[in-house]
Coordinates of C-alpha atoms in Angstrom, one line a residue:
M66 CA 0.3 0.0 -0.1
A67 CA 0.9 3.7 -0.8
I68 CA 0.6 4.7 2.4
G69 CA 2.4 2.4 4.2
A70 CA 5.3 2.7 2.2
S71 CA 5.8 6.1 2.1
V72 CA 5.9 6.4 6.3
E73 CA 8.6 3.9 6.5
G74 CA 11.6 5.8 5.2
A75 CA 14.6 6.7 7.1
P76 CA 18.1 6.2 6.5
A77 CA 19.8 3.0 7.3
D78 CA 23.1 4.2 8.5
G79 CA 21.7 5.8 11.2
G80 CA 24.8 7.8 11.1
E81 CA 24.4 11.2 8.9
G82 CA 28.5 11.6 9.8
Y83 CA 28.0 10.8 12.9
S84 CA 30.7 8.0 14.7
G85 CA 30.8 6.4 17.5
R86 CA 29.9 3.4 20.0
V87 CA 28.3 2.4 23.0
T88 CA 30.8 3.1 25.4
P89 CA 31.0 1.8 28.9
F90 CA 30.6 5.3 29.8
V91 CA 27.2 5.8 28.2
V92 CA 25.9 2.5 29.8
L93 CA 27.3 3.2 33.6
S94 CA 25.1 6.6 33.3
C95 CA 22.4 5.4 31.3
V96 CA 22.2 2.5 33.7
V97 CA 21.9 4.7 36.6
A98 CA 19.5 7.0 35.1
G99 CA 17.9 4.2 33.7
S100 CA 16.9 3.1 37.6
G101 CA 14.5 5.7 38.3
G102 CA 12.0 3.6 36.4
V103 CA 12.0 0.8 39.1
L104 CA 10.6 3.8 41.2
F105 CA 7.3 4.1 38.6
G106 CA 7.1 -0.3 38.2
Y107 CA 7.5 -0.6 41.9
D108 CA 4.6 1.6 42.7
L109 CA 2.5 0.3 40.1
G110 CA 3.1 -3.3 41.4
I111 CA 3.1 -2.4 45.0
S112 CA -0.2 -0.9 45.0
G113 CA -2.4 -3.8 43.1
G114 CA -0.8 -6.1 45.7
V115 CA -1.4 -4.2 49.0
T116 CA -4.8 -3.5 47.9
S117 CA -5.6 -7.4 47.7
M118 CA -4.2 -8.1 51.0
D119 CA -6.7 -8.7 53.6
S120 CA -4.8 -7.6 56.5
F121 CA -4.2 -3.8 54.7
L122 CA -8.0 -3.9 53.6
K123 CA -9.3 -4.8 57.5
R124 CA -7.4 -1.8 58.7
F125 CA -8.2 1.0 56.2
F126 CA -10.4 -0.4 53.9
P127 CA -13.2 -2.5 56.1
R128 CA -16.3 -1.9 53.9
V129 CA -14.2 -3.8 50.9
Y130 CA -13.2 -6.2 53.3
R131 CA -16.8 -7.1 54.2
Q132 CA -18.1 -6.9 50.6
K133 CA -15.5 -9.7 49.8
Q134 CA -17.5 -11.7 52.6
D135 CA -20.7 -10.9 51.3
S136 CA -22.2 -13.6 49.0
K137 CA -24.7 -11.4 47.8
V138 CA -21.9 -9.0 46.0
S139 CA -21.7 -9.6 42.5
H140 CA -17.8 -11.0 41.7
Y141 CA -17.1 -7.7 39.9
C142 CA -18.3 -5.2 42.2
E143 CA -16.2 -6.8 45.6
F144 CA -13.3 -4.1 45.6
N145 CA -15.2 -1.5 44.2
S146 CA -14.7 1.3 46.5
E147 CA -13.9 5.3 45.7
L148 CA -11.7 5.6 48.8
L149 CA -10.0 2.3 47.6
T150 CA -9.3 3.9 43.7
V151 CA -8.5 7.4 45.7
F152 CA -5.2 5.7 47.4
T153 CA -4.7 3.9 43.8
S154 CA -5.1 7.1 42.0
S155 CA -4.2 9.8 43.6
L156 CA -0.5 9.7 43.1
Y157 CA -0.9 10.0 39.7
I158 CA -2.9 13.7 39.7
A159 CA 0.1 14.8 42.1
G160 CA 2.1 13.4 39.3
L161 CA 0.5 15.4 36.6
V162 CA 0.8 18.6 38.5
A163 CA 4.7 17.8 39.5
T164 CA 5.4 16.8 35.8
L165 CA 4.4 20.5 34.5
A166 CA 6.8 22.0 37.4
A167 CA 9.3 19.7 36.0
A168 CA 9.6 21.0 32.7
S169 CA 11.1 24.5 33.6
I170 CA 13.0 22.7 36.2
T171 CA 14.4 20.3 33.9
R172 CA 15.2 23.1 31.2
R173 CA 16.7 25.7 33.0
Y174 CA 18.6 23.7 35.6
G175 CA 19.6 20.5 33.8
R176 CA 18.0 16.9 33.8
R177 CA 20.1 15.8 36.7
T178 CA 18.4 18.3 39.0
S179 CA 15.2 16.8 38.1
M180 CA 16.0 13.3 39.1
L181 CA 17.4 14.4 42.3
I182 CA 14.1 16.5 43.4
G183 CA 12.1 13.4 42.4
G184 CA 14.1 10.6 44.2
T185 CA 14.5 12.6 47.4
V186 CA 10.8 13.3 47.5
F187 CA 10.2 9.4 46.7
I188 CA 12.2 8.9 49.8
V189 CA 10.3 10.7 51.9
G190 CA 7.0 9.7 50.5
S191 CA 8.2 5.9 51.4
V192 CA 8.6 6.5 54.9
F193 CA 5.4 8.1 55.1
G194 CA 3.9 4.4 53.7
G195 CA 6.1 2.4 55.6
A196 CA 4.6 4.5 58.9
A197 CA 0.6 4.5 58.1
S198 CA -1.5 4.6 60.5
N199 CA -4.5 5.8 58.8
V200 CA -6.0 6.8 55.4
P201 CA -4.5 10.2 55.3
M202 CA -1.1 9.2 55.7
L203 CA -1.6 6.8 53.1
L204 CA -2.8 9.3 51.3
I205 CA 0.2 11.8 51.8
N206 CA 2.3 8.8 50.7
R207 CA 0.8 8.6 47.6
I208 CA 1.1 12.4 47.0
L209 CA 4.9 12.5 47.7
L210 CA 5.3 9.4 45.1
G211 CA 3.3 11.0 42.6
I212 CA 5.4 14.4 43.1
G213 CA 8.6 12.1 42.8
L214 CA 7.4 10.3 40.0
G215 CA 6.8 13.3 38.1
F216 CA 10.1 14.8 38.0
T217 CA 12.0 11.3 37.3
N218 CA 9.6 10.4 34.6
Q219 CA 10.0 13.7 32.9
S220 CA 13.4 13.5 33.0
I221 CA 14.8 10.7 32.7
P222 CA 14.1 9.6 29.2
L223 CA 14.9 13.1 27.9
Y224 CA 18.7 12.0 29.7
L225 CA 18.9 8.5 27.8
S226 CA 17.7 9.7 24.7
E227 CA 20.1 12.5 24.5
M228 CA 22.9 10.5 26.0
A229 CA 22.9 7.3 23.6
P230 CA 24.3 7.0 20.0
P231 CA 21.6 7.6 17.6
R232 CA 22.0 4.0 16.4
Y233 CA 20.9 2.1 19.5
R234 CA 18.8 4.9 20.9
G235 CA 15.7 2.6 21.3
A236 CA 17.8 -0.1 23.0
I237 CA 18.8 2.5 25.6
N238 CA 15.7 4.3 26.0
N239 CA 14.0 0.9 26.1
G240 CA 15.9 0.1 29.5
F241 CA 13.5 2.6 31.0
E242 CA 10.6 0.1 30.2
L243 CA 12.8 -2.5 31.3
C244 CA 13.1 -0.9 34.7
V245 CA 9.9 -0.3 34.5
S246 CA 8.9 -4.1 34.9
L247 CA 11.7 -5.4 37.1
G248 CA 10.3 -2.7 39.5
I249 CA 6.7 -4.3 39.2
L250 CA 8.6 -8.0 39.2
F251 CA 10.5 -6.8 42.4
A252 CA 7.2 -5.7 44.2
N253 CA 4.8 -8.6 43.1
I254 CA 7.3 -11.0 44.3
L255 CA 7.9 -9.2 47.6
N256 CA 3.8 -8.8 48.1
Y257 CA 3.9 -12.5 47.6
F258 CA 6.4 -13.3 50.5
V259 CA 5.1 -10.8 53.2
I260 CA 1.6 -11.9 52.8
K261 CA 2.9 -15.0 54.6
I262 CA 4.0 -12.7 57.5
T263 CA 1.0 -14.1 59.9
A264 CA 1.2 -11.0 62.2
G265 CA -0.4 -9.1 59.0
W266 CA 2.1 -6.1 58.7
G267 CA 3.6 -7.4 55.6
W268 CA 2.2 -4.2 53.8
R269 CA 4.4 -2.1 55.5
I270 CA 7.6 -3.7 54.3
S271 CA 6.1 -3.2 50.7
L272 CA 5.2 0.4 51.2
S273 CA 8.5 1.4 52.5
M274 CA 10.8 -0.6 50.5
A275 CA 10.5 1.9 47.6
A276 CA 13.1 3.8 49.6
L277 CA 15.4 1.7 48.4
P278 CA 15.9 2.3 44.3
A279 CA 14.9 5.7 45.2
A280 CA 18.4 6.0 47.1
F281 CA 20.0 4.5 44.3
L282 CA 18.9 6.7 41.7
T283 CA 19.4 10.2 44.2
I284 CA 22.8 8.9 45.2
G285 CA 23.8 7.7 41.5
A286 CA 22.2 11.2 39.8
I287 CA 24.7 13.2 42.0
F288 CA 27.7 11.9 40.4
L289 CA 26.2 11.5 36.8
P290 CA 27.3 14.0 34.2
E291 CA 24.7 16.3 32.2
T292 CA 24.0 15.9 28.9
P293 CA 26.2 17.4 25.9
S294 CA 22.8 19.2 24.6
F295 CA 22.1 20.7 28.0
I296 CA 25.6 21.9 28.6
I297 CA 25.6 23.8 25.4
Q298 CA 22.1 24.8 26.0
C299 CA 22.7 26.1 29.5
D300 CA 26.5 28.0 29.0
G301 CA 27.2 27.3 25.8
N302 CA 30.6 25.7 26.6
T303 CA 31.1 23.9 23.2
D304 CA 34.7 22.7 24.4
K305 CA 33.2 20.9 27.7
A306 CA 30.4 19.3 25.6
R307 CA 33.4 18.1 22.9
V308 CA 35.2 16.3 25.8
L309 CA 32.0 15.0 27.2
L310 CA 30.8 13.7 23.6
Q311 CA 34.6 12.3 23.0
K312 CA 34.0 10.3 26.2
L313 CA 30.5 9.2 25.5
R314 CA 31.4 8.2 21.7
G315 CA 34.9 6.3 22.2
T316 CA 36.1 8.5 19.5
T317 CA 37.7 12.2 18.9
S318 CA 35.2 12.3 15.9
V319 CA 32.3 14.1 17.0
Q320 CA 32.3 17.3 15.6
K321 CA 29.5 16.7 13.0
E322 CA 27.0 15.8 16.1
L323 CA 28.5 18.6 17.9
D324 CA 27.7 21.1 15.0
D325 CA 23.9 19.9 15.2
L326 CA 23.9 20.5 18.8
V327 CA 25.1 23.7 18.4
S328 CA 22.9 24.5 16.1
A329 CA 19.8 22.9 17.8
S330 CA 21.0 24.6 21.2
N331 CA 21.0 28.3 19.4
L332 CA 17.3 27.8 18.4
S333 CA 16.6 26.5 21.7
R334 CA 17.9 29.8 23.6
A335 CA 16.1 31.3 21.3
T336 CA 12.9 29.9 22.3
Q337 CA 11.5 31.3 25.6
Y338 CA 8.6 29.8 26.0
P339 CA 8.6 25.8 24.9
F340 CA 4.6 25.1 25.9
R341 CA 3.7 28.2 23.8
N342 CA 5.7 27.3 20.9
I343 CA 4.7 23.4 21.2
L344 CA 1.3 24.7 19.8
K345 CA 2.7 26.6 16.8
R346 CA 1.6 24.7 13.9
K347 CA 5.3 23.7 12.6
Y348 CA 5.6 21.3 15.8
R349 CA 1.6 19.9 15.0
P350 CA 3.6 16.7 14.4
Q351 CA 5.2 16.3 17.8
L352 CA 2.5 17.7 19.6
V353 CA -0.1 15.3 17.9
V354 CA 2.5 12.3 18.5
A355 CA 3.0 13.4 22.1
L356 CA -0.6 13.7 23.2
L357 CA -2.0 10.5 21.4
I358 CA 0.7 8.1 21.8
S359 CA 0.3 8.8 25.9
F360 CA -3.2 8.7 25.7
F361 CA -3.5 5.4 24.0
N362 CA -0.7 3.9 26.2
Q363 CA -3.4 3.9 28.7
V364 CA -6.7 2.8 27.2
T365 CA -4.5 -0.2 26.3
G366 CA -5.7 -1.2 29.9
I367 CA -2.5 -2.1 30.7
N368 CA -2.3 -0.6 34.0
V369 CA -5.6 -2.6 35.1
M370 CA -3.0 -5.3 35.0
N371 CA -0.5 -3.0 36.9
F372 CA -2.8 -2.0 39.6
Y373 CA -5.3 -4.5 39.8
A374 CA -3.8 -7.7 38.6
P375 CA -3.9 -9.7 42.1
V376 CA -7.4 -8.1 42.6
M377 CA -8.5 -9.2 39.4
F378 CA -7.3 -12.8 39.6
R379 CA -8.7 -13.1 43.2
T380 CA -11.9 -11.5 41.8
I381 CA -12.0 -14.6 39.2
G382 CA -11.7 -17.4 41.8
L383 CA -7.8 -17.2 42.5
K384 CA -7.1 -17.6 46.2
E385 CA -5.1 -14.8 47.9
S386 CA -1.2 -16.3 47.8
A387 CA -2.5 -17.7 43.9
S388 CA -3.4 -13.9 43.0
L389 CA -0.2 -12.6 44.2
L390 CA 1.9 -15.5 42.6
S391 CA 0.0 -15.0 39.1
S392 CA 0.9 -11.4 39.2
V393 CA 4.7 -12.3 39.2
V394 CA 3.9 -14.9 36.1
T395 CA 2.6 -12.1 34.4
R396 CA 5.4 -9.7 34.8
L397 CA 7.8 -12.2 34.2
C398 CA 6.2 -12.3 30.7
A399 CA 6.5 -8.8 30.3
T400 CA 10.5 -8.6 31.6
F401 CA 11.4 -11.1 29.3
A402 CA 9.4 -9.0 26.4
N403 CA 11.1 -6.1 27.5
I404 CA 14.4 -7.5 26.8
I405 CA 13.7 -8.7 23.3
A406 CA 12.4 -4.9 22.7
M407 CA 15.7 -3.8 23.6
M408 CA 17.5 -6.1 21.4
V409 CA 15.4 -5.1 17.8
V410 CA 14.2 -2.0 18.4
D411 CA 16.8 -0.4 16.4
R412 CA 16.9 -3.4 13.9
F413 CA 13.2 -3.7 12.8
G414 CA 12.0 0.0 14.2
R415 CA 9.2 1.7 16.0
R416 CA 6.7 1.2 13.6
K417 CA 6.6 -3.1 13.2
L418 CA 7.2 -2.9 17.1
F419 CA 3.9 -1.0 17.7
L420 CA 1.8 -2.7 14.8
V421 CA 3.0 -6.1 16.2
G422 CA 2.4 -5.6 20.0
G423 CA -1.3 -3.9 18.8
V424 CA -2.3 -7.0 17.4
Q425 CA -1.1 -8.9 20.2
M426 CA -3.1 -7.0 22.6
I427 CA -6.2 -6.6 20.5
L428 CA -6.7 -10.6 20.1
S429 CA -5.8 -11.1 24.1
Q430 CA -8.4 -8.5 25.4
F431 CA -11.2 -9.7 22.9
T432 CA -10.0 -13.5 24.2
V433 CA -10.2 -12.3 27.9
G434 CA -13.7 -10.2 27.3
A435 CA -15.1 -13.5 25.6
I436 CA -14.1 -16.4 28.5
L437 CA -15.5 -13.9 31.1
A438 CA -18.8 -13.2 29.2
A439 CA -18.6 -16.9 28.6
K440 CA -17.9 -18.5 31.9
F441 CA -17.8 -16.2 34.7
K442 CA -21.1 -15.6 36.6
D443 CA -21.4 -12.9 39.4
Y444 CA -21.6 -15.1 42.1
E445 CA -19.8 -18.2 40.7
E446 CA -16.4 -18.6 41.4
M447 CA -14.9 -19.9 37.5
D448 CA -13.8 -23.1 37.3
D449 CA -9.7 -23.6 37.8
G450 CA -8.9 -24.1 33.7
Y451 CA -10.8 -21.2 32.8
A452 CA -9.1 -18.8 35.2
Y453 CA -6.0 -20.1 34.4
L454 CA -6.6 -19.8 30.8
V455 CA -7.6 -16.0 31.7
L456 CA -3.9 -15.9 33.1
I457 CA -2.2 -17.1 30.1
T458 CA -4.1 -15.0 27.8
M459 CA -3.3 -12.1 29.9
C460 CA 0.4 -13.1 30.0
V461 CA 0.2 -12.4 26.1
F462 CA -1.0 -9.3 26.5
V463 CA 1.7 -7.8 29.0
A464 CA 4.1 -9.2 26.4
G465 CA 2.6 -7.4 23.3
F466 CA 2.7 -3.8 25.3
A467 CA 6.1 -4.7 26.9
W468 CA 7.7 -4.6 23.4
S469 CA 5.7 -1.9 21.8
W470 CA 3.4 0.5 23.7
G471 CA 5.4 0.3 27.1
P472 CA 9.1 1.5 26.0
L473 CA 8.4 3.3 22.8
T474 CA 5.3 5.7 24.6
F475 CA 8.4 7.4 26.1
L476 CA 11.1 7.1 23.4
V477 CA 9.4 8.0 20.3
P478 CA 7.9 11.5 21.5
A479 CA 11.2 11.9 23.4
E480 CA 13.4 11.6 19.7
V481 CA 10.8 13.6 18.0
C482 CA 10.6 16.8 19.3
P483 CA 13.3 19.3 18.7
L484 CA 15.7 20.5 21.6
E485 CA 13.7 24.1 21.8
I486 CA 10.5 21.9 22.6
R487 CA 11.7 18.8 24.0
S488 CA 11.3 19.0 27.8
A489 CA 7.9 20.6 27.0
G490 CA 7.1 17.6 24.7
Q491 CA 8.1 15.1 27.8
S492 CA 6.1 16.8 30.2
I493 CA 3.1 16.5 27.9
V494 CA 3.5 12.8 27.7
V495 CA 4.1 12.3 31.0
A496 CA 1.1 14.7 32.3
V497 CA -1.2 13.0 29.8
V498 CA -0.1 9.2 30.9
F499 CA -0.6 10.6 34.6
L500 CA -3.9 11.8 33.9
M501 CA -5.2 8.7 31.8
T502 CA -3.9 6.4 34.7
F503 CA -5.5 8.6 37.4
V504 CA -8.7 8.5 35.0
I505 CA -8.4 4.8 34.6
G506 CA -7.5 4.0 38.2
Q507 CA -10.3 6.0 39.5
T508 CA -13.0 4.4 37.2
F509 CA -11.8 0.9 36.4
L510 CA -13.6 -0.9 39.6
E511 CA -16.6 0.7 38.8
V512 CA -16.9 0.1 34.9
L513 CA -16.1 -3.5 35.7
C514 CA -18.8 -3.5 38.6
R515 CA -21.4 -1.9 36.0
I516 CA -20.5 -3.5 32.5
K517 CA -18.5 -6.5 33.4
S518 CA -16.8 -8.3 30.9
A519 CA -17.4 -6.0 28.0
T520 CA -14.9 -4.0 29.5
F521 CA -12.0 -5.9 27.8
F522 CA -14.4 -5.7 24.6
V523 CA -13.8 -1.6 25.2
F524 CA -10.3 -1.9 25.9
G525 CA -10.0 -4.0 22.9
G526 CA -11.3 -1.4 20.4
W527 CA -9.3 1.5 21.9
I528 CA -6.3 -0.8 20.7
C529 CA -7.6 -1.2 17.1
L530 CA -8.1 2.3 16.8
M531 CA -4.5 3.3 17.9
T532 CA -3.0 0.5 15.7
L533 CA -4.6 2.2 12.9
F534 CA -3.3 5.8 13.8
V535 CA 0.4 4.2 14.0
Y536 CA -0.1 2.2 10.3
L537 CA -1.4 5.9 9.3
F538 CA 0.3 8.7 10.8
L539 CA 3.4 7.5 13.1
P540 CA 6.9 7.8 10.7
E541 CA 9.4 5.8 11.2
T542 CA 12.2 7.3 13.2
K543 CA 14.8 4.7 14.0
K544 CA 19.1 5.7 13.8
L545 CA 17.9 8.8 12.6
P546 CA 20.1 11.6 14.8
M547 CA 17.3 14.0 16.8
E548 CA 18.8 16.9 15.4
Q549 CA 17.9 15.8 12.0
M550 CA 14.5 14.6 12.8
E551 CA 12.4 17.2 11.1
Q552 CA 13.2 14.9 7.5
V553 CA 10.6 12.1 8.6
W554 CA 8.0 14.7 8.5
K555 CA 9.0 16.3 5.4
R556 CA 8.5 13.1 3.6
H557 CA 5.3 11.6 5.6
W558 CA 2.3 11.3 3.3
F559 CA 0.3 13.2 5.4
W560 CA 2.5 15.6 7.6
K561 CA 4.5 16.9 4.7
K562 CA 1.5 18.8 4.0
V563 CA 1.3 20.5 7.1
V564 CA 5.3 21.3 7.5
G565 CA 5.4 22.5 3.9
E566 CA 2.6 24.9 4.3
E567 CA 4.5 26.5 7.3
E568 CA 7.4 26.3 5.3
D569 CA 5.9 28.1 2.2
K570 CA 4.2 30.6 4.4
K571 CA 7.6 31.4 5.8
E572 CA 9.3 31.6 2.5
A573 CA 6.2 34.0 1.2
G574 CA 7.0 36.4 4.7
A575 CA 10.5 36.0 3.5
G576 CA 9.8 37.4 -0.2
K577 CA 7.6 39.9 0.8
I578 CA 10.5 41.8 3.5
A579 CA 13.1 41.3 0.2
L580 CA 10.6 43.4 -1.8
S581 CA 9.8 45.8 0.5
G582 CA 13.6 46.5 1.0
L583 CA 13.6 46.8 -2.7

């Protein structure tokens, strides 16, 4: 098809005059920064686990605990509680507000500064979680964690994209999503073991252990270098940036990349209001990508799995321990898929992973919906065989997300936005993710209670729409240097009209100025 062919084009060499390799210095810097993904993942995994623990529910959400024991309450409605969903989703409203503030800090003071702020606040929030004695303390815990994640999720993908060599940018940036998966996996494993503490205080360990990855990131960020892009943008010190680039790339031949960074930085310094500028017509493709990819990321239903996997598995009949173990299994599948994504994203490109993962998730959501519609009744537990079939299908779903929409949601917007709007674009991505995470987290249990198995058909419909969007409107960006990314819009079948019209207006304006001068 002509459309598909026209959007694929991208330079095959990934160089455009650039040279270098993945050096140990790049790897070490990106490992420390990428570990911030563990914070996000740990929180996603831990909240669903503790809310499925009877000891936690008895102490903080007794109404939910009583609903679980009531045989007259539909299985779909056992965990339906506004207060419980506020506990889960309040973090994301705090994160939404924080990431908008983080944009100016990241742009003005650097990526490292935002990481340090985020990690420090996250540590303080973990203390409130472990020491919680009432619901307000739990909410303070969630709000502080949200502020920390707002800063780290806004700055880390930028840091990784700017530090990585262009030809390996996808793999290195996908390391952030791998860290998210590892964080969720660690949280699920921890929940599985602390549930066995008969005294009923295991949830305190789960909530307070979030301080460990936060401390690692905070201490590590003190020793991280700033990115070459920020060094040039901040003080114009090209000599310092050249030395850092040579160390990062393992070669002295960095002049071409340095020249592109200087050009991008000059334009960035002339842009005083990035949030206002990203609304300009010439940045329309980047704005649409930042908004829609982050929106679609959440309507896949992935955070239903991240938040409520233990809750959902308990709903369909698995016991407390088995439901937590099932969450570990699904996360192992996701982590394996993340590793595959890191290996193939720069070889096969972003579009192919988006499309393959989309089809995989569509089939999974429709299959789960069909099984629940046929075999799961309001007041009867599902047969174990079908319950485990749901588990297997969910494993297929999370694997599809883990090598497509999971890592690429943060990678693609970061690499398509030019330096002058990059921090604003990343803030939009994180803000939309947090907003939609809040909406999904706040409404899912109510929606599940009301429309039951049809919930999964709704998610499947959204995935159909987003896969079509990728096929028609998202160009391939693999291996192309970020400072040359405007090329993908100029040759795209749809976006070249938008960008072309803007350039025609510029040329017409320049012509009028020249004529008036005559």
